[in-house]
mmCIF file of C-alpha atoms and ligand atoms in Angstrom:
data_model
loop_
_atom_site.group_PDB
_atom_site.id
_atom_site.type_symbol
_atom_site.label_atom_id
_atom_site.label_comp_id
_atom_site.label_asym_id
_atom_site.label_seq_id
_atom_site.Cartn_x
_atom_site.Cartn_y
_atom_site.Cartn_z
ATOM 1 C CA MET A 1 15.442 -59.438 63.848
ATOM 2 C CA GLU A 2 17.607 -56.342 64.517
ATOM 3 C CA PHE A 3 17.165 -54.951 68.074
ATOM 4 C CA LYS A 4 15.874 -51.412 67.622
ATOM 5 C CA HIS A 5 15.069 -49.139 70.591
ATOM 6 C CA ILE A 6 15.455 -45.342 71.070
ATOM 7 C CA SER A 7 16.036 -44.489 74.591
ATOM 8 C CA VAL A 8 13.667 -42.061 76.154
ATOM 9 C CA LEU A 9 14.539 -39.078 78.352
ATOM 10 C CA LYS A 10 18.053 -40.243 78.102
ATOM 11 C CA ASP A 11 19.906 -37.059 78.971
ATOM 12 C CA GLU A 12 17.467 -36.105 81.719
ATOM 13 C CA SER A 13 17.672 -39.464 83.395
ATOM 14 C CA ILE A 14 21.305 -39.943 83.139
ATOM 15 C CA ALA A 15 21.833 -36.341 84.609
ATOM 16 C CA GLY A 16 19.303 -37.205 87.274
ATOM 17 C CA LEU A 17 21.400 -40.147 88.497
ATOM 18 C CA ASN A 18 24.128 -37.574 89.359
ATOM 19 C CA ILE A 19 26.681 -40.356 88.685
ATOM 20 C CA ASN A 20 29.706 -40.750 90.788
ATOM 21 C CA PRO A 21 32.574 -42.392 88.566
ATOM 22 C CA ASP A 22 33.443 -44.786 91.582
ATOM 23 C CA GLY A 23 29.913 -45.652 92.587
ATOM 24 C CA LEU A 24 27.650 -48.650 92.205
ATOM 25 C CA TYR A 25 24.621 -48.210 89.752
ATOM 26 C CA VAL A 26 21.592 -50.466 88.790
ATOM 27 C CA ASP A 27 19.813 -50.354 85.418
ATOM 28 C CA CYS A 28 16.499 -52.348 86.213
ATOM 29 C CA THR A 29 15.423 -52.346 82.579
ATOM 30 C CA LEU A 30 18.433 -53.039 80.226
ATOM 31 C CA GLY A 31 16.469 -53.306 77.100
ATOM 32 C CA GLY A 32 18.628 -52.223 74.257
ATOM 33 C CA GLY A 33 21.398 -50.916 76.549
ATOM 34 C CA GLY A 34 20.951 -47.212 75.583
ATOM 35 C CA HIS A 35 20.812 -45.896 79.112
ATOM 36 C CA SER A 36 23.147 -48.420 80.463
ATOM 37 C CA LEU A 37 25.819 -47.384 77.948
ATOM 38 C CA GLU A 38 25.636 -43.739 79.102
ATOM 39 C CA ILE A 39 25.904 -44.821 82.780
ATOM 40 C CA VAL A 40 28.858 -47.138 82.253
ATOM 41 C CA LYS A 41 30.747 -44.564 80.031
ATOM 42 C CA LYS A 42 30.796 -42.314 83.234
ATOM 43 C CA LEU A 43 32.188 -44.972 85.553
ATOM 44 C CA THR A 44 35.966 -45.383 86.303
ATOM 45 C CA THR A 45 36.147 -47.841 89.213
ATOM 46 C CA GLY A 46 32.415 -47.985 89.428
ATOM 47 C CA ARG A 47 30.213 -50.833 88.569
ATOM 48 C CA LEU A 48 26.774 -51.268 86.772
ATOM 49 C CA ILE A 49 24.392 -54.009 87.416
ATOM 50 C CA CYS A 50 21.840 -54.540 84.734
ATOM 51 C CA PHE A 51 18.400 -56.517 84.932
ATOM 52 C CA ASP A 52 16.162 -57.565 82.271
ATOM 53 C CA LYS A 53 13.764 -60.529 82.309
ATOM 54 C CA ASP A 54 13.925 -60.807 78.514
ATOM 55 C CA THR A 55 16.933 -62.953 77.339
ATOM 56 C CA ASP A 56 16.758 -61.369 73.840
ATOM 57 C CA ALA A 57 17.527 -57.950 75.534
ATOM 58 C CA LEU A 58 20.361 -59.454 77.528
ATOM 59 C CA ALA A 59 21.783 -61.184 74.494
ATOM 60 C CA PHE A 60 21.705 -58.033 72.322
ATOM 61 C CA ALA A 61 22.751 -55.476 75.030
ATOM 62 C CA SER A 62 25.658 -57.641 76.425
ATOM 63 C CA LYS A 63 27.185 -57.510 72.792
ATOM 64 C CA LYS A 64 26.556 -53.835 72.376
ATOM 65 C CA LEU A 65 28.350 -53.192 75.857
ATOM 66 C CA GLU A 66 31.109 -55.659 75.208
ATOM 67 C CA GLU A 67 33.696 -52.938 75.481
ATOM 68 C CA TYR A 68 32.614 -52.230 79.102
ATOM 69 C CA LYS A 69 32.084 -55.862 80.256
ATOM 70 C CA ASP A 70 34.586 -55.575 83.019
ATOM 71 C CA LYS A 71 32.450 -52.911 84.652
ATOM 72 C CA ILE A 72 28.928 -54.681 84.124
ATOM 73 C CA THR A 73 27.092 -57.618 85.728
ATOM 74 C CA PHE A 74 24.050 -58.768 83.655
ATOM 75 C CA ILE A 75 21.274 -60.349 85.529
ATOM 76 C CA ASN A 76 18.419 -62.136 83.897
ATOM 77 C CA SER A 77 15.648 -61.589 86.394
ATOM 78 C CA ASN A 78 12.725 -59.581 87.288
ATOM 79 C CA PHE A 79 13.656 -56.295 88.998
ATOM 80 C CA LEU A 80 11.341 -57.304 91.680
ATOM 81 C CA ASN A 81 14.196 -59.474 92.961
ATOM 82 C CA ILE A 82 16.530 -56.454 93.325
ATOM 83 C CA ASP A 83 17.108 -57.073 96.934
ATOM 84 C CA THR A 84 17.944 -60.782 96.747
ATOM 85 C CA GLU A 85 19.944 -60.344 93.575
ATOM 86 C CA LEU A 86 21.972 -57.567 94.949
ATOM 87 C CA GLU A 87 22.476 -59.588 98.244
ATOM 88 C CA ALA A 88 23.716 -62.692 96.208
ATOM 89 C CA LEU A 89 26.549 -60.341 94.749
ATOM 90 C CA GLY A 90 27.392 -59.100 98.299
ATOM 91 C CA ILE A 91 26.046 -55.631 97.669
ATOM 92 C CA ASP A 92 23.880 -53.997 100.413
ATOM 93 C CA LYS A 93 23.431 -50.412 98.886
ATOM 94 C CA VAL A 94 23.963 -48.655 95.509
ATOM 95 C CA ASP A 95 24.333 -45.175 94.503
ATOM 96 C CA GLY A 96 21.703 -44.892 91.806
ATOM 97 C CA ILE A 97 18.959 -46.963 90.350
ATOM 98 C CA LEU A 98 17.181 -46.327 87.053
ATOM 99 C CA ALA A 99 14.043 -48.079 85.794
ATOM 100 C CA ASP A 100 12.803 -47.123 82.249
ATOM 101 C CA LEU A 101 9.530 -49.271 82.371
ATOM 102 C CA GLY A 102 7.279 -51.002 79.843
ATOM 103 C CA VAL A 103 8.367 -52.600 76.647
ATOM 104 C CA SER A 104 11.149 -52.127 74.243
ATOM 105 C CA SER A 105 10.534 -51.199 70.563
ATOM 106 C CA TYR A 106 12.187 -54.457 69.730
ATOM 107 C CA GLN A 107 9.567 -56.489 71.606
ATOM 108 C CA ILE A 108 6.761 -54.448 70.095
ATOM 109 C CA ASP A 109 8.118 -54.766 66.577
ATOM 110 C CA THR A 110 8.945 -58.394 66.723
ATOM 111 C CA ALA A 111 5.842 -60.382 65.205
ATOM 112 C CA GLU A 112 6.735 -63.610 67.150
ATOM 113 C CA ARG A 113 6.742 -61.896 70.555
ATOM 114 C CA GLY A 114 2.955 -61.287 70.011
ATOM 115 C CA PHE A 115 2.897 -57.972 71.589
ATOM 116 C CA SER A 116 1.445 -55.746 68.841
ATOM 117 C CA PHE A 117 -1.769 -55.257 66.928
ATOM 118 C CA MET A 118 0.539 -53.968 64.002
ATOM 119 C CA HIS A 119 2.223 -57.297 63.414
ATOM 120 C CA ASP A 120 0.640 -60.744 63.089
ATOM 121 C CA GLY A 121 1.887 -63.383 65.495
ATOM 122 C CA ARG A 122 0.637 -65.747 68.166
ATOM 123 C CA LEU A 123 -0.761 -63.974 71.107
ATOM 124 C CA ASP A 124 2.060 -63.955 73.605
ATOM 125 C CA MET A 125 3.251 -60.630 75.205
ATOM 126 C CA ARG A 126 5.645 -62.250 77.741
ATOM 127 C CA MET A 127 8.685 -60.219 78.509
ATOM 128 C CA ASP A 128 10.052 -63.277 80.309
ATOM 129 C CA LYS A 129 9.804 -66.101 77.799
ATOM 130 C CA SER A 130 10.089 -68.833 80.436
ATOM 131 C CA GLN A 131 6.960 -67.493 82.262
ATOM 132 C CA LYS A 132 3.697 -69.694 81.864
ATOM 133 C CA LEU A 133 1.015 -67.013 81.625
ATOM 134 C CA ASP A 134 0.734 -65.500 78.291
ATOM 135 C CA ALA A 135 -1.789 -63.341 76.277
ATOM 136 C CA TYR A 136 -3.194 -66.621 74.531
ATOM 137 C CA TYR A 137 -4.157 -67.947 77.865
ATOM 138 C CA ILE A 138 -5.627 -64.734 79.131
ATOM 139 C CA VAL A 139 -7.740 -64.229 76.082
ATOM 140 C CA ASN A 140 -8.931 -67.778 75.928
ATOM 141 C CA ASN A 141 -9.418 -68.544 79.588
ATOM 142 C CA TYR A 142 -10.290 -65.580 81.631
ATOM 143 C CA SER A 143 -13.925 -65.022 82.459
ATOM 144 C CA GLU A 144 -15.961 -62.264 80.620
ATOM 145 C CA GLU A 145 -15.850 -60.164 83.864
ATOM 146 C CA GLU A 146 -12.182 -60.494 84.351
ATOM 147 C CA LEU A 147 -11.399 -59.546 80.746
ATOM 148 C CA SER A 148 -13.707 -56.604 80.958
ATOM 149 C CA LYS A 149 -12.165 -55.511 84.188
ATOM 150 C CA ILE A 150 -8.707 -55.681 82.949
ATOM 151 C CA MET A 151 -9.485 -53.777 79.805
ATOM 152 C CA PHE A 152 -11.282 -51.008 81.768
ATOM 153 C CA LEU A 153 -8.819 -50.743 84.537
ATOM 154 C CA TYR A 154 -5.452 -50.928 82.710
ATOM 155 C CA GLY A 155 -6.511 -49.730 79.285
ATOM 156 C CA GLU A 156 -9.303 -47.239 80.146
ATOM 157 C CA GLU A 157 -11.119 -49.018 77.276
ATOM 158 C CA LYS A 158 -14.628 -47.601 77.328
ATOM 159 C CA ASN A 159 -15.874 -50.614 75.180
ATOM 160 C CA SER A 160 -14.585 -53.025 77.463
ATOM 161 C CA ARG A 161 -17.811 -54.911 78.114
ATOM 162 C CA GLN A 162 -18.732 -55.449 74.511
ATOM 163 C CA ILE A 163 -15.108 -56.456 73.652
ATOM 164 C CA ALA A 164 -15.212 -59.060 76.500
ATOM 165 C CA ARG A 165 -18.589 -60.395 75.498
ATOM 166 C CA LYS A 166 -17.465 -60.784 71.875
ATOM 167 C CA ILE A 167 -14.268 -62.523 72.890
ATOM 168 C CA VAL A 168 -16.004 -65.039 75.065
ATOM 169 C CA LYS A 169 -18.732 -65.758 72.331
ATOM 170 C CA LEU A 170 -16.177 -66.167 69.617
ATOM 171 C CA ARG A 171 -13.813 -68.397 71.431
ATOM 172 C CA GLU A 172 -16.567 -70.918 72.119
ATOM 173 C CA SER A 173 -16.170 -72.144 68.391
ATOM 174 C CA LYS A 174 -12.459 -71.694 68.070
ATOM 175 C CA PRO A 175 -9.483 -70.474 70.244
ATOM 176 C CA ILE A 176 -8.439 -66.875 69.565
ATOM 177 C CA GLU A 177 -4.746 -67.375 68.429
ATOM 178 C CA THR A 178 -3.227 -64.310 66.923
ATOM 179 C CA THR A 179 -2.747 -60.688 67.347
ATOM 180 C CA PHE A 180 -4.655 -59.897 64.220
ATOM 181 C CA GLU A 181 -7.560 -62.172 65.309
ATOM 182 C CA LEU A 182 -7.698 -60.178 68.538
ATOM 183 C CA ARG A 183 -7.285 -56.725 66.946
ATOM 184 C CA ASP A 184 -10.252 -57.533 64.470
ATOM 185 C CA ILE A 185 -12.543 -58.629 67.296
ATOM 186 C CA ILE A 186 -11.782 -55.373 69.234
ATOM 187 C CA VAL A 187 -12.213 -53.116 66.168
ATOM 188 C CA SER A 188 -15.450 -55.054 65.142
ATOM 189 C CA SER A 189 -16.982 -54.236 68.744
ATOM 190 C CA TYR A 190 -17.066 -50.559 67.922
ATOM 191 C CA PRO A 191 -19.870 -48.825 65.801
ATOM 192 C CA PRO A 192 -19.626 -49.059 62.029
ATOM 193 C CA LYS A 193 -18.080 -45.507 61.768
ATOM 194 C CA PHE A 194 -14.921 -46.754 63.459
ATOM 195 C CA GLN A 195 -14.349 -49.695 61.270
ATOM 196 C CA GLY A 196 -10.897 -50.029 59.446
ATOM 197 C CA LYS A 197 -9.079 -48.321 62.341
ATOM 198 C CA PRO A 198 -6.712 -50.925 63.849
ATOM 199 C CA HIS A 199 -5.232 -48.470 66.377
ATOM 200 C CA LEU A 200 -8.485 -48.615 68.265
ATOM 201 C CA SER A 201 -7.165 -52.036 69.686
ATOM 202 C CA ASN A 202 -4.076 -50.298 71.050
ATOM 203 C CA LYS A 203 -5.536 -49.873 74.697
ATOM 204 C CA VAL A 204 -6.676 -53.440 74.950
ATOM 205 C CA PHE A 205 -3.300 -54.725 73.808
ATOM 206 C CA GLN A 206 -1.728 -52.628 76.510
ATOM 207 C CA ALA A 207 -4.120 -53.707 79.138
ATOM 208 C CA ILE A 208 -3.496 -57.405 78.383
ATOM 209 C CA ARG A 209 0.296 -56.793 78.288
ATOM 210 C CA ILE A 210 0.080 -55.263 81.767
ATOM 211 C CA GLU A 211 -1.841 -58.303 83.066
ATOM 212 C CA VAL A 212 0.550 -60.854 81.391
ATOM 213 C CA ASN A 213 3.632 -59.323 82.880
ATOM 214 C CA ASN A 214 2.136 -58.356 86.288
ATOM 215 C CA GLU A 215 3.436 -54.806 85.620
ATOM 216 C CA LEU A 216 1.744 -52.775 88.152
ATOM 217 C CA LYS A 217 1.732 -55.164 91.069
ATOM 218 C CA ASP A 218 5.480 -55.703 90.587
ATOM 219 C CA LEU A 219 6.290 -52.108 90.436
ATOM 220 C CA GLU A 220 4.366 -51.341 93.524
ATOM 221 C CA ILE A 221 6.624 -53.795 95.560
ATOM 222 C CA ALA A 222 9.705 -52.967 93.644
ATOM 223 C CA VAL A 223 9.740 -49.320 94.149
ATOM 224 C CA GLU A 224 9.844 -49.783 97.885
ATOM 225 C CA LYS A 225 12.760 -52.203 97.451
ATOM 226 C CA MET A 226 14.620 -49.861 95.213
ATOM 227 C CA LEU A 227 14.296 -46.977 97.864
ATOM 228 C CA GLN A 228 15.629 -49.286 100.414
ATOM 229 C CA LYS A 229 18.649 -50.264 98.413
ATOM 230 C CA LEU A 230 19.861 -46.719 97.999
ATOM 231 C CA ASN A 231 22.889 -45.225 99.852
ATOM 232 C CA LYS A 232 22.650 -41.796 101.350
ATOM 233 C CA PHE A 233 22.234 -39.325 98.511
ATOM 234 C CA GLY A 234 21.592 -42.118 96.052
ATOM 235 C CA ARG A 235 19.156 -41.309 93.336
ATOM 236 C CA LEU A 236 16.258 -43.223 91.966
ATOM 237 C CA CYS A 237 15.068 -42.277 88.479
ATOM 238 C CA ILE A 238 11.978 -43.885 87.229
ATOM 239 C CA ILE A 239 10.467 -43.322 83.657
ATOM 240 C CA THR A 240 6.829 -44.382 83.305
ATOM 241 C CA PHE A 241 4.587 -44.709 80.273
ATOM 242 C CA HIS A 242 1.063 -45.315 81.900
ATOM 243 C CA PRO A 243 -0.912 -43.111 84.132
ATOM 244 C CA LEU A 244 -1.214 -46.017 86.616
ATOM 245 C CA GLU A 245 2.458 -46.652 86.669
ATOM 246 C CA ASP A 246 3.010 -42.962 87.312
ATOM 247 C CA ARG A 247 0.491 -42.911 90.118
ATOM 248 C CA ILE A 248 2.358 -45.846 91.883
ATOM 249 C CA VAL A 249 5.637 -44.020 91.733
ATOM 250 C CA LYS A 250 4.171 -40.467 92.634
ATOM 251 C CA GLN A 251 2.332 -41.983 95.684
ATOM 252 C CA SER A 252 5.338 -44.033 96.950
ATOM 253 C CA PHE A 253 7.674 -40.901 96.542
ATOM 254 C CA LYS A 254 5.074 -38.783 98.240
ATOM 255 C CA LEU A 255 4.849 -41.099 101.326
ATOM 256 C CA HIS A 256 8.572 -41.455 101.612
ATOM 257 C CA SER A 257 9.168 -37.669 101.258
ATOM 258 C CA THR A 258 6.745 -36.688 103.957
ATOM 259 C CA ASP A 259 7.525 -36.415 107.647
ATOM 260 C CA CYS A 260 4.296 -36.681 109.478
ATOM 261 C CA LEU A 261 1.536 -38.760 108.129
ATOM 262 C CA CYS A 262 -1.052 -37.938 110.913
ATOM 263 C CA PRO A 263 -4.509 -36.718 109.715
ATOM 264 C CA PRO A 264 -4.678 -32.836 109.870
ATOM 265 C CA ARG A 265 -7.162 -32.837 112.752
ATOM 266 C CA ILE A 266 -4.536 -34.315 115.168
ATOM 267 C CA PRO A 267 -2.796 -31.256 116.746
ATOM 268 C CA LYS A 268 0.508 -33.098 117.642
ATOM 269 C CA CYS A 269 2.325 -35.785 115.687
ATOM 270 C CA ILE A 270 1.728 -39.313 117.020
ATOM 271 C CA CYS A 271 2.900 -41.278 113.898
ATOM 272 C CA ASN A 272 6.544 -40.353 114.163
ATOM 273 C CA HIS A 273 6.981 -40.911 110.431
ATOM 274 C CA HIS A 274 10.192 -39.440 109.044
ATOM 275 C CA ALA A 275 10.911 -38.652 105.399
ATOM 276 C CA ASP A 276 13.683 -40.875 104.052
ATOM 277 C CA ILE A 277 13.961 -39.344 100.446
ATOM 278 C CA LYS A 278 13.634 -35.821 98.977
ATOM 279 C CA LEU A 279 11.943 -35.188 95.758
ATOM 280 C CA ILE A 280 14.263 -33.890 92.914
ATOM 281 C CA THR A 281 11.409 -33.552 90.510
ATOM 282 C CA ARG A 282 8.323 -31.977 92.198
ATOM 283 C CA HIS A 283 6.521 -32.485 88.722
ATOM 284 C CA PRO A 284 7.614 -35.190 86.307
ATOM 285 C CA THR A 285 9.964 -34.368 83.521
ATOM 286 C CA VAL A 286 8.606 -35.046 80.206
ATOM 287 C CA PRO A 287 10.093 -35.269 76.640
ATOM 288 C CA THR A 288 10.961 -32.002 74.808
ATOM 289 C CA ASP A 289 9.218 -31.185 71.573
ATOM 290 C CA ASN A 290 12.414 -32.279 69.823
ATOM 291 C CA GLU A 291 12.276 -35.631 71.411
ATOM 292 C CA LEU A 292 8.692 -36.027 70.744
ATOM 293 C CA LEU A 293 9.373 -35.254 67.084
ATOM 294 C CA SER A 294 12.099 -37.738 66.647
ATOM 295 C CA ASN A 295 10.415 -40.549 68.813
ATOM 296 C CA THR A 296 6.805 -40.638 68.931
ATOM 297 C CA ARG A 297 6.856 -43.565 71.308
ATOM 298 C CA SER A 298 8.153 -41.084 73.963
ATOM 299 C CA ALA A 299 4.747 -39.361 73.966
ATOM 300 C CA SER A 300 3.536 -40.707 77.379
ATOM 301 C CA ALA A 301 6.865 -40.737 79.224
ATOM 302 C CA LYS A 302 7.244 -39.294 82.572
ATOM 303 C CA LEU A 303 10.444 -39.121 84.662
ATOM 304 C CA ARG A 304 10.365 -38.838 88.494
ATOM 305 C CA ILE A 305 13.584 -38.712 90.548
ATOM 306 C CA ALA A 306 13.971 -38.935 94.230
ATOM 307 C CA GLU A 307 17.205 -38.728 96.452
ATOM 308 C CA LYS A 308 17.818 -40.846 99.617
ATOM 309 C CA LEU A 309 18.239 -38.729 102.726
HETATM 310 C C1 LIG B 401 11.607 -49.576 77.637
HETATM 311 S S1 LIG B 401 12.727 -50.976 77.727
HETATM 312 C C2 LIG B 401 14.222 -50.423 78.183
HETATM 313 C C3 LIG B 401 14.977 -49.641 77.261
HETATM 314 C C4 LIG B 401 16.467 -49.104 77.623
HETATM 315 N N1 LIG B 401 16.385 -48.240 78.828
HETATM 316 C C5 LIG B 401 17.311 -48.526 76.652
HETATM 317 O O1 LIG B 401 17.667 -47.560 76.678
HETATM 318 O O2 LIG B 401 17.562 -49.344 75.655
HETATM 319 C C6 LIG B 401 12.225 -51.891 79.034
HETATM 320 C C7 LIG B 401 12.848 -53.128 79.226
HETATM 321 O O3 LIG B 401 12.758 -53.612 80.585
HETATM 322 C C8 LIG B 401 12.262 -55.015 80.616
HETATM 323 N N2 LIG B 401 11.506 -55.172 81.797
HETATM 324 C C9 LIG B 401 10.175 -54.637 82.043
HETATM 325 N N3 LIG B 401 9.880 -54.989 83.162
HETATM 326 C C10 LIG B 401 10.882 -55.738 83.862
HETATM 327 C C11 LIG B 401 10.842 -56.370 85.039
HETATM 328 N N4 LIG B 401 9.925 -56.194 85.960
HETATM 329 N N5 LIG B 401 12.110 -56.888 85.432
HETATM 330 C C12 LIG B 401 13.093 -57.011 84.433
HETATM 331 N N6 LIG B 401 13.008 -56.290 83.200
HETATM 332 C C13 LIG B 401 11.898 -55.695 82.964
HETATM 333 C C14 LIG B 401 11.707 -55.370 79.297
HETATM 334 O O4 LIG B 401 11.942 -56.655 79.015
HETATM 335 C C15 LIG B 401 12.531 -54.260 78.376
HETATM 336 O O5 LIG B 401 13.509 -54.975 77.798
#
């Protein structure tokens, strides 16, 4: 299977990093290496450290970036470990960090990875293939309440209760094994006028993927670590694809860019909190109409940029 992925908000995020050719940079989400290539092309004596928890991404992108291999360190790890992995390399702080969250088109479009309702494969959805928890386990073992909660919270799925009930009932006679089986259960939980519309299962697939990969909980912790690892004037660029992801980044950036956190009724500051970043983007940058036309998967993307003080 060919590795296909079109980098989202590429020009905007690379410009946002404000790259110094001698600096140290981290790409937390290597994927197809599209953003990494643009970063490394700008480096002279600088260095790029690339993370991905998917070995397929590392295998592909390390070939694509072969020409620049002397300037790159590839790390097969969760970006949640950015602090310990950088320490292991003897690096304290870096000059810029990029995280382009979510899944790559390669992961979605490869049936065996079991991510998509568009391709039939065993329910899987793990970005890290060595991890135990997969979509099969969740769909066949989580309680009706847990399933409904995940679908509602992470997928904003209005039909979450009906879908969870149906999943639990059907798995009593036989495990739900494939993406197409799950897709059909989801769609059949909708009223008759919605039948034959497979894309209705999109939100539930997204919700289960978020749960499999612990995406929101990891992000919440990782953003804090990323900010800590920046040198003065270092930039953090984060591209999100889900409102809950964007909320985590927005709230963390707001907290870190605010001086006093005392409630308004307190006349004099007693918290002594000081901002340690400034916001480069007050409002998130979104794809241009041209990008949206050429890459529909960029539709929900939002880029936020902060600079360390
Ligand atoms: C949207 S793709 C990145 C695409 C890349 N920027 C490009 O231009 O080709 C996201 C990648 O990040 C990886 N990923 C997602 N969450 C991760 C995490 N917590 N730690 C490490 N890698 C992660 C996924 O496996 C996937 O390959």
